Amino acid sequence: MTMIQSSPLLSRALALDAAACAGMGALLSLAATPLSGLFALPPELLRGTGLLLLPCAALLAWLAAPATVPRLAVLAVIGLNLLWVADSLALLMLGWFAPTGLGVGFVLLQAAAVLALTTLEVKGLKRSTSGGPVLATQSGAAS
């Protein structure tokens, strides 16, 4: 597994992503029913999305903290964020639901925010330096 020395930008972008996930997760989990009325989106979708975001926030916070992180983990975050944006657009374009104008605006705004965070994470990853591969050692092996 290749490790990287996290650039300050990458660490801050992951921490901001974690905070955004935690905030949005709490909002959607706790206020799914009233938001459903405003957005014309099913409360189960909103609550389920909120509950999904909470462990994501914890993982992102964990990745933001150390100076050295697995490069593959950062690439996975970037890929999942891009999938999130695509799914958000699909939710609107494929006619699965008929959200209100406020609902459409909410979905587009959060997708734009995720895309902006992803852009920062990509730039932060490019500024990070390679920490080299992690070599597994066997205990008791002859040197």
PDB file of C-alpha atoms in Angstrom:
ATOM      1  CA  MET A   1       0.000   0.000   0.000  1.00  0.00           C
ATOM      2  CA  THR A   2       1.418   3.377  -0.984  1.00  0.00           C
ATOM      3  CA  MET A   3       1.311   6.027   1.704  1.00  0.00           C
ATOM      4  CA  ILE A   4       1.470   9.766   1.087  1.00  0.00           C
ATOM      5  CA  GLN A   5       2.507  12.691   3.229  1.00  0.00           C
ATOM      6  CA  SER A   6      -0.737  14.634   3.338  1.00  0.00           C
ATOM      7  CA  SER A   7      -0.371  18.224   2.152  1.00  0.00           C
ATOM      8  CA  PRO A   8      -1.940  20.874   4.382  1.00  0.00           C
ATOM      9  CA  LEU A   9      -4.563  21.451   1.665  1.00  0.00           C
ATOM     10  CA  LEU A  10      -5.493  17.778   1.570  1.00  0.00           C
ATOM     11  CA  SER A  11      -5.786  17.569   5.356  1.00  0.00           C
ATOM     12  CA  ARG A  12      -7.970  20.681   5.478  1.00  0.00           C
ATOM     13  CA  ALA A  13     -10.121  19.534   2.544  1.00  0.00           C
ATOM     14  CA  LEU A  14     -10.727  16.139   4.172  1.00  0.00           C
ATOM     15  CA  ALA A  15     -11.533  17.828   7.494  1.00  0.00           C
ATOM     16  CA  LEU A  16     -13.963  20.202   5.771  1.00  0.00           C
ATOM     17  CA  ASP A  17     -15.552  17.251   3.957  1.00  0.00           C
ATOM     18  CA  ALA A  18     -15.905  15.481   7.316  1.00  0.00           C
ATOM     19  CA  ALA A  19     -17.564  18.526   8.884  1.00  0.00           C
ATOM     20  CA  ALA A  20     -19.915  18.925   5.926  1.00  0.00           C
ATOM     21  CA  CYS A  21     -20.866  15.235   6.057  1.00  0.00           C
ATOM     22  CA  ALA A  22     -21.471  15.428   9.809  1.00  0.00           C
ATOM     23  CA  GLY A  23     -23.595  18.564   9.505  1.00  0.00           C
ATOM     24  CA  MET A  24     -25.610  17.325   6.558  1.00  0.00           C
ATOM     25  CA  GLY A  25     -25.941  13.877   8.108  1.00  0.00           C
ATOM     26  CA  ALA A  26     -27.296  15.329  11.347  1.00  0.00           C
ATOM     27  CA  LEU A  27     -29.662  17.678   9.511  1.00  0.00           C
ATOM     28  CA  LEU A  28     -31.085  15.009   7.218  1.00  0.00           C
ATOM     29  CA  SER A  29     -31.309  12.384   9.968  1.00  0.00           C
ATOM     30  CA  LEU A  30     -33.033  14.616  12.490  1.00  0.00           C
ATOM     31  CA  ALA A  31     -35.189  16.769  10.207  1.00  0.00           C
ATOM     32  CA  ALA A  32     -36.141  14.311   7.462  1.00  0.00           C
ATOM     33  CA  THR A  33     -39.888  14.728   7.908  1.00  0.00           C
ATOM     34  CA  PRO A  34     -40.070  18.541   7.790  1.00  0.00           C
ATOM     35  CA  LEU A  35     -37.502  18.686   4.978  1.00  0.00           C
ATOM     36  CA  SER A  36     -39.526  16.129   3.058  1.00  0.00           C
ATOM     37  CA  GLY A  37     -42.452  18.524   3.045  1.00  0.00           C
ATOM     38  CA  LEU A  38     -40.280  21.387   1.796  1.00  0.00           C
ATOM     39  CA  PHE A  39     -38.408  19.395  -0.844  1.00  0.00           C
ATOM     40  CA  ALA A  40     -41.064  16.841  -1.887  1.00  0.00           C
ATOM     41  CA  LEU A  41     -38.501  14.077  -1.398  1.00  0.00           C
ATOM     42  CA  PRO A  42     -39.342  10.953   0.620  1.00  0.00           C
ATOM     43  CA  PRO A  43     -38.404  11.220   4.305  1.00  0.00           C
ATOM     44  CA  GLU A  44     -36.905   7.706   4.128  1.00  0.00           C
ATOM     45  CA  LEU A  45     -34.519   8.876   1.400  1.00  0.00           C
ATOM     46  CA  LEU A  46     -33.498  11.930   3.407  1.00  0.00           C
ATOM     47  CA  ARG A  47     -33.123  10.047   6.703  1.00  0.00           C
ATOM     48  CA  GLY A  48     -31.265   7.145   5.079  1.00  0.00           C
ATOM     49  CA  THR A  49     -28.924   9.550   3.336  1.00  0.00           C
ATOM     50  CA  GLY A  50     -28.292  11.361   6.610  1.00  0.00           C
ATOM     51  CA  LEU A  51     -27.545   8.125   8.428  1.00  0.00           C
ATOM     52  CA  LEU A  52     -25.163   7.095   5.639  1.00  0.00           C
ATOM     53  CA  LEU A  53     -23.255  10.369   5.932  1.00  0.00           C
ATOM     54  CA  LEU A  54     -22.497  10.034   9.654  1.00  0.00           C
ATOM     55  CA  PRO A  55     -20.011   7.129   9.403  1.00  0.00           C
ATOM     56  CA  CYS A  56     -18.568   8.775   6.290  1.00  0.00           C
ATOM     57  CA  ALA A  57     -17.892  11.871   8.379  1.00  0.00           C
ATOM     58  CA  ALA A  58     -16.076   9.784  10.973  1.00  0.00           C
ATOM     59  CA  LEU A  59     -13.929   8.110   8.312  1.00  0.00           C
ATOM     60  CA  LEU A  60     -13.080  11.442   6.697  1.00  0.00           C
ATOM     61  CA  ALA A  61     -12.134  12.937  10.061  1.00  0.00           C
ATOM     62  CA  TRP A  62      -9.896   9.933  10.690  1.00  0.00           C
ATOM     63  CA  LEU A  63      -8.215  10.406   7.286  1.00  0.00           C
ATOM     64  CA  ALA A  64      -7.753  14.147   7.855  1.00  0.00           C
ATOM     65  CA  ALA A  65      -5.854  13.734  11.138  1.00  0.00           C
ATOM     66  CA  PRO A  66      -2.595  11.857  10.411  1.00  0.00           C
ATOM     67  CA  ALA A  67       0.312  13.282   8.450  1.00  0.00           C
ATOM     68  CA  THR A  68       0.595  10.065   6.412  1.00  0.00           C
ATOM     69  CA  VAL A  69      -2.437   8.473   4.771  1.00  0.00           C
ATOM     70  CA  PRO A  70      -3.018   5.665   2.256  1.00  0.00           C
ATOM     71  CA  ARG A  71      -3.139   7.141  -1.252  1.00  0.00           C
ATOM     72  CA  LEU A  72      -5.807   4.616  -2.218  1.00  0.00           C
ATOM     73  CA  ALA A  73      -8.077   5.832   0.602  1.00  0.00           C
ATOM     74  CA  VAL A  74      -7.874   9.398  -0.692  1.00  0.00           C
ATOM     75  CA  LEU A  75      -8.584   8.200  -4.236  1.00  0.00           C
ATOM     76  CA  ALA A  76     -11.604   6.282  -2.892  1.00  0.00           C
ATOM     77  CA  VAL A  77     -12.925   9.449  -1.210  1.00  0.00           C
ATOM     78  CA  ILE A  78     -12.539  11.367  -4.467  1.00  0.00           C
ATOM     79  CA  GLY A  79     -14.240   8.598  -6.461  1.00  0.00           C
ATOM     80  CA  LEU A  80     -17.124   8.263  -4.012  1.00  0.00           C
ATOM     81  CA  ASN A  81     -17.623  12.027  -4.000  1.00  0.00           C
ATOM     82  CA  LEU A  82     -17.835  12.032  -7.796  1.00  0.00           C
ATOM     83  CA  LEU A  83     -20.336   9.161  -7.613  1.00  0.00           C
ATOM     84  CA  TRP A  84     -22.349  11.210  -5.080  1.00  0.00           C
ATOM     85  CA  VAL A  85     -22.497  14.142  -7.517  1.00  0.00           C
ATOM     86  CA  ALA A  86     -23.542  11.862 -10.395  1.00  0.00           C
ATOM     87  CA  ASP A  87     -26.226  10.211  -8.250  1.00  0.00           C
ATOM     88  CA  SER A  88     -27.528  13.613  -7.165  1.00  0.00           C
ATOM     89  CA  LEU A  89     -27.912  14.663 -10.795  1.00  0.00           C
ATOM     90  CA  ALA A  90     -29.473  11.312 -11.693  1.00  0.00           C
ATOM     91  CA  LEU A  91     -32.016  11.775  -8.893  1.00  0.00           C
ATOM     92  CA  LEU A  92     -33.176  14.955 -10.627  1.00  0.00           C
ATOM     93  CA  MET A  93     -32.836  13.921 -14.260  1.00  0.00           C
ATOM     94  CA  LEU A  94     -34.256  10.394 -14.233  1.00  0.00           C
ATOM     95  CA  GLY A  95     -37.636  11.347 -12.809  1.00  0.00           C
ATOM     96  CA  TRP A  96     -37.463   9.090  -9.761  1.00  0.00           C
ATOM     97  CA  PHE A  97     -39.033  11.892  -7.720  1.00  0.00           C
ATOM     98  CA  ALA A  98     -40.741  15.204  -8.406  1.00  0.00           C
ATOM     99  CA  PRO A  99     -39.029  17.598  -5.998  1.00  0.00           C
ATOM    100  CA  THR A 100     -40.168  21.161  -5.489  1.00  0.00           C
ATOM    101  CA  GLY A 101     -38.056  24.030  -6.777  1.00  0.00           C
ATOM    102  CA  LEU A 102     -36.573  24.248  -3.302  1.00  0.00           C
ATOM    103  CA  GLY A 103     -35.814  20.503  -3.436  1.00  0.00           C
ATOM    104  CA  VAL A 104     -34.114  20.852  -6.816  1.00  0.00           C
ATOM    105  CA  GLY A 105     -32.086  23.772  -5.484  1.00  0.00           C
ATOM    106  CA  PHE A 106     -31.089  21.799  -2.385  1.00  0.00           C
ATOM    107  CA  VAL A 107     -29.935  18.796  -4.414  1.00  0.00           C
ATOM    108  CA  LEU A 108     -27.988  20.985  -6.847  1.00  0.00           C
ATOM    109  CA  LEU A 109     -26.416  23.081  -4.093  1.00  0.00           C
ATOM    110  CA  GLN A 110     -25.191  20.091  -2.104  1.00  0.00           C
ATOM    111  CA  ALA A 111     -23.887  18.451  -5.304  1.00  0.00           C
ATOM    112  CA  ALA A 112     -21.977  21.648  -6.137  1.00  0.00           C
ATOM    113  CA  ALA A 113     -20.555  21.736  -2.603  1.00  0.00           C
ATOM    114  CA  VAL A 114     -19.405  18.116  -2.875  1.00  0.00           C
ATOM    115  CA  LEU A 115     -17.830  18.850  -6.258  1.00  0.00           C
ATOM    116  CA  ALA A 116     -16.000  21.872  -4.805  1.00  0.00           C
ATOM    117  CA  LEU A 117     -14.691  19.775  -1.896  1.00  0.00           C
ATOM    118  CA  THR A 118     -13.623  17.065  -4.322  1.00  0.00           C
ATOM    119  CA  THR A 119     -11.709  19.622  -6.376  1.00  0.00           C
ATOM    120  CA  LEU A 120      -9.862  20.722  -3.240  1.00  0.00           C
ATOM    121  CA  GLU A 121      -9.099  17.089  -2.372  1.00  0.00           C
ATOM    122  CA  VAL A 122      -7.686  16.466  -5.866  1.00  0.00           C
ATOM    123  CA  LYS A 123      -5.510  19.582  -5.627  1.00  0.00           C
ATOM    124  CA  GLY A 124      -4.441  18.564  -2.118  1.00  0.00           C
ATOM    125  CA  LEU A 125      -3.576  15.063  -3.313  1.00  0.00           C
ATOM    126  CA  LYS A 126      -1.428  16.505  -6.112  1.00  0.00           C
ATOM    127  CA  ARG A 127       0.448  18.618  -3.556  1.00  0.00           C
ATOM    128  CA  SER A 128       1.052  15.635  -1.286  1.00  0.00           C
ATOM    129  CA  THR A 129       4.351  13.798  -1.408  1.00  0.00           C
ATOM    130  CA  SER A 130       4.890  10.093  -1.591  1.00  0.00           C
ATOM    131  CA  GLY A 131       5.633   8.407   1.686  1.00  0.00           C
ATOM    132  CA  GLY A 132       6.588   5.190  -0.096  1.00  0.00           C
ATOM    133  CA  PRO A 133       5.080   1.731   0.266  1.00  0.00           C
ATOM    134  CA  VAL A 134       4.345   0.221   3.642  1.00  0.00           C
ATOM    135  CA  LEU A 135       6.352  -2.959   3.971  1.00  0.00           C
ATOM    136  CA  ALA A 136       4.859  -5.723   6.071  1.00  0.00           C
ATOM    137  CA  THR A 137       7.238  -7.309   8.513  1.00  0.00           C
ATOM    138  CA  GLN A 138       6.919 -10.787   9.864  1.00  0.00           C
ATOM    139  CA  SER A 139       7.568 -11.200  13.545  1.00  0.00           C
ATOM    140  CA  GLY A 140      10.179 -13.797  14.279  1.00  0.00           C
ATOM    141  CA  ALA A 141      11.559 -13.715  10.716  1.00  0.00           C
ATOM    142  CA  ALA A 142      15.325 -13.972  10.320  1.00  0.00           C
ATOM    143  CA  SER A 143      17.026 -10.711   9.348  1.00  0.00           C
TER     144      SER A 143
END
